[in-house]
């Protein structure tokens, strides 16, 4: 797995391990966000990612394209700085390199929690806050032009060891995700050119999940 893939996938894997019940206030917060965010079967777009590591002056940047399918999983294609692709399904995480080589990074038979990663990844990108709320205390803010901001704070001590806070913001779609790690590192994701049509995968997209 490339180091650029790790910046995205390792935080998402850590999100999969705990569940609880949202409070009444959280339910109100989530209702507002859910009313504003489109619930779609397939979402496509571009991303820009910045990783800030404590003690290092320069940001680590990457950019590329993604496809999120509620049924199939996620195709995360990095164009820069190093072309590569990561495919997340219910059963595995698969990485593909520019030369066409591929490798199974995580097998669901060995890592049962991987089955939750699909839902978590979709939740972060598409704003499916119902999948996030059991694991986090939520605080939502309504913004102009049907916008919103949602702050997520880990409920469990185990999650708090990895994450200080996750902040999502957007309108009909999630536009930004900021992940603040407990060790001071942070990751900023910005999404653009978002489209939810066609609502089914193309032949090529479906093939890449195989």
XYZ file of C-alpha atoms in Angstrom:
210
model
C 0.000 0.000 0.000
C 1.343 3.423 -0.851
C 1.888 5.953 1.914
C -0.770 8.142 0.276
C -3.328 5.346 0.598
C -2.516 4.925 4.276
C -3.411 8.542 5.031
C -6.960 7.833 3.905
C -7.529 4.207 4.846
C -5.972 3.804 8.272
C -8.172 6.476 9.912
C -11.241 4.917 8.294
C -10.342 1.438 9.512
C -10.092 2.732 13.062
C -13.626 4.103 12.882
C -15.141 0.653 12.528
C -14.811 -0.684 16.030
C -17.442 0.799 18.371
C -21.163 1.503 18.528
C -23.566 3.177 20.941
C -26.790 5.211 20.938
C -27.097 8.884 19.945
C -28.652 11.324 22.425
C -31.890 13.223 21.777
C -29.940 16.354 20.899
C -27.785 14.349 18.514
C -30.927 13.065 16.836
C -32.102 16.644 16.270
C -28.715 17.623 14.865
C -28.668 14.667 12.531
C -32.221 15.265 11.357
C -31.227 18.737 10.145
C -28.183 17.458 8.277
C -30.018 14.474 6.813
C -32.696 16.759 5.431
C -30.068 18.726 3.548
C -27.828 15.934 2.253
C -28.790 13.902 -0.793
C -28.940 10.159 -0.155
C -27.603 8.597 -3.339
C -26.722 5.161 -4.651
C -23.580 6.214 -6.541
C -21.471 9.329 -6.064
C -18.550 10.399 -8.248
C -16.154 13.275 -7.911
C -12.646 14.559 -7.416
C -10.676 14.956 -4.206
C -7.769 16.949 -2.878
C -6.118 15.638 0.267
C -3.657 17.332 2.600
C -1.928 15.545 5.448
C -0.190 17.539 8.172
C 2.229 15.550 10.325
C 3.360 16.994 13.622
C 7.007 18.065 13.456
C 7.090 18.320 9.650
C 6.890 21.718 7.965
C 5.550 20.654 4.570
C 2.090 19.258 3.920
C 1.719 15.944 2.104
C -0.683 16.483 -0.775
C -2.489 14.175 -3.143
C -5.378 14.481 -5.570
C -7.488 12.270 -7.756
C -10.939 10.819 -8.383
C -13.357 8.585 -6.519
C -16.495 6.513 -7.016
C -18.627 5.573 -4.010
C -21.270 2.887 -4.476
C -23.601 2.182 -1.571
C -23.801 -1.467 -2.618
C -20.277 -2.144 -3.874
C -17.867 0.070 -1.959
C -15.292 2.685 -2.932
C -12.832 3.231 -5.790
C -10.230 5.805 -4.697
C -7.920 6.719 -7.600
C -4.895 8.901 -6.856
C -3.537 10.806 -9.851
C -0.853 12.877 -8.101
C 1.817 12.693 -6.818
C 1.978 8.929 -7.506
C -0.710 7.228 -9.609
C -2.384 4.379 -7.766
C -5.807 3.031 -6.934
C -7.401 1.586 -3.807
C -10.643 -0.392 -3.960
C -12.603 -1.049 -0.772
C -15.314 -3.702 -0.759
C -17.095 -5.604 1.997
C -14.435 -8.312 1.935
C -11.123 -6.667 1.148
C -8.966 -3.653 0.450
C -7.173 -3.969 -2.883
C -4.398 -1.672 -4.119
C -3.402 -1.271 -7.755
C -0.232 0.419 -8.962
C 0.540 2.274 -12.184
C 2.296 -0.756 -13.688
C -0.898 -2.793 -13.350
C 0.234 -4.851 -10.374
C -2.262 -5.353 -7.576
C -2.245 -6.635 -4.035
C -4.837 -7.452 -1.409
C -3.914 -5.240 1.551
C -6.563 -6.441 4.006
C -8.723 -9.551 3.776
C -12.130 -9.444 5.465
C -11.724 -13.041 6.585
C -8.742 -11.928 8.661
C -10.109 -8.499 9.666
C -13.869 -8.793 10.383
C -14.111 -5.068 11.199
C -13.364 -4.365 7.544
C -17.036 -4.980 6.814
C -17.793 -1.706 8.564
C -15.267 0.286 6.558
C -17.471 0.348 3.457
C -20.265 2.056 5.391
C -17.844 4.424 7.125
C -16.171 5.526 3.915
C -19.514 6.185 2.267
C -20.676 8.038 5.356
C -17.710 10.406 5.358
C -17.919 11.176 1.649
C -21.684 11.222 1.143
C -22.841 12.614 4.493
C -24.647 9.467 5.640
C -24.584 10.777 9.199
C -26.816 7.990 10.453
C -23.856 5.620 10.047
C -21.545 7.965 11.968
C -23.703 9.122 14.866
C -23.621 5.940 16.987
C -19.861 6.305 17.331
C -19.625 10.040 17.947
C -21.137 12.882 19.914
C -22.452 15.332 17.340
C -22.825 19.075 17.135
C -24.425 20.522 14.019
C -24.670 24.051 12.696
C -26.988 25.242 9.942
C -25.277 27.531 7.416
C -26.660 29.834 4.687
C -27.726 28.462 1.295
C -28.764 25.116 2.744
C -25.265 24.524 4.052
C -24.282 22.774 7.266
C -21.334 21.817 9.457
C -21.191 18.698 11.618
C -18.583 18.146 14.332
C -18.019 14.584 15.553
C -16.277 13.778 18.834
C -15.504 10.149 19.736
C -17.772 8.601 22.357
C -15.425 5.818 23.439
C -11.988 6.008 25.018
C -10.676 3.642 22.345
C -11.661 5.974 19.515
C -10.452 9.007 21.457
C -6.955 7.524 21.453
C -6.962 7.818 17.662
C -9.155 10.847 16.949
C -9.743 14.186 18.616
C -12.456 15.351 16.226
C -13.877 14.921 12.737
C -15.620 17.847 11.051
C -17.768 17.491 7.935
C -19.268 20.413 6.030
C -21.254 20.807 2.854
C -24.698 21.334 1.369
C -26.432 18.766 -0.838
C -23.127 16.892 -0.731
C -20.218 16.729 1.681
C -17.659 19.266 0.450
C -14.963 18.942 3.114
C -13.867 16.453 5.769
C -11.264 17.307 8.396
C -9.854 14.524 10.563
C -7.952 15.702 13.646
C -5.956 12.874 15.178
C -5.167 12.566 18.865
C -1.424 12.790 18.190
C -1.780 16.214 16.571
C -1.700 15.069 12.945
C -4.578 16.089 10.702
C -6.030 15.266 7.292
C -8.105 17.644 5.165
C -10.200 16.297 2.280
C -11.933 18.567 -0.228
C -14.399 17.206 -2.776
C -15.416 18.772 -6.084
C -17.193 17.996 -9.369
C -19.639 15.801 -7.460
C -22.244 13.900 -9.484
C -24.867 11.336 -8.485
C -25.949 10.433 -12.019
C -25.931 7.976 -13.594
C -27.121 6.150 -10.496
C -25.605 2.837 -11.621
C -21.997 1.849 -12.159
C -20.563 1.809 -15.658
C -19.151 -1.435 -17.038
C -15.617 -0.242 -16.330
C -16.450 0.857 -12.768
C -18.114 -2.460 -11.999
C -15.122 -4.334 -13.415
C -12.743 -2.470 -11.126
C -14.606 -3.848 -8.101
C -13.847 -7.424 -9.217
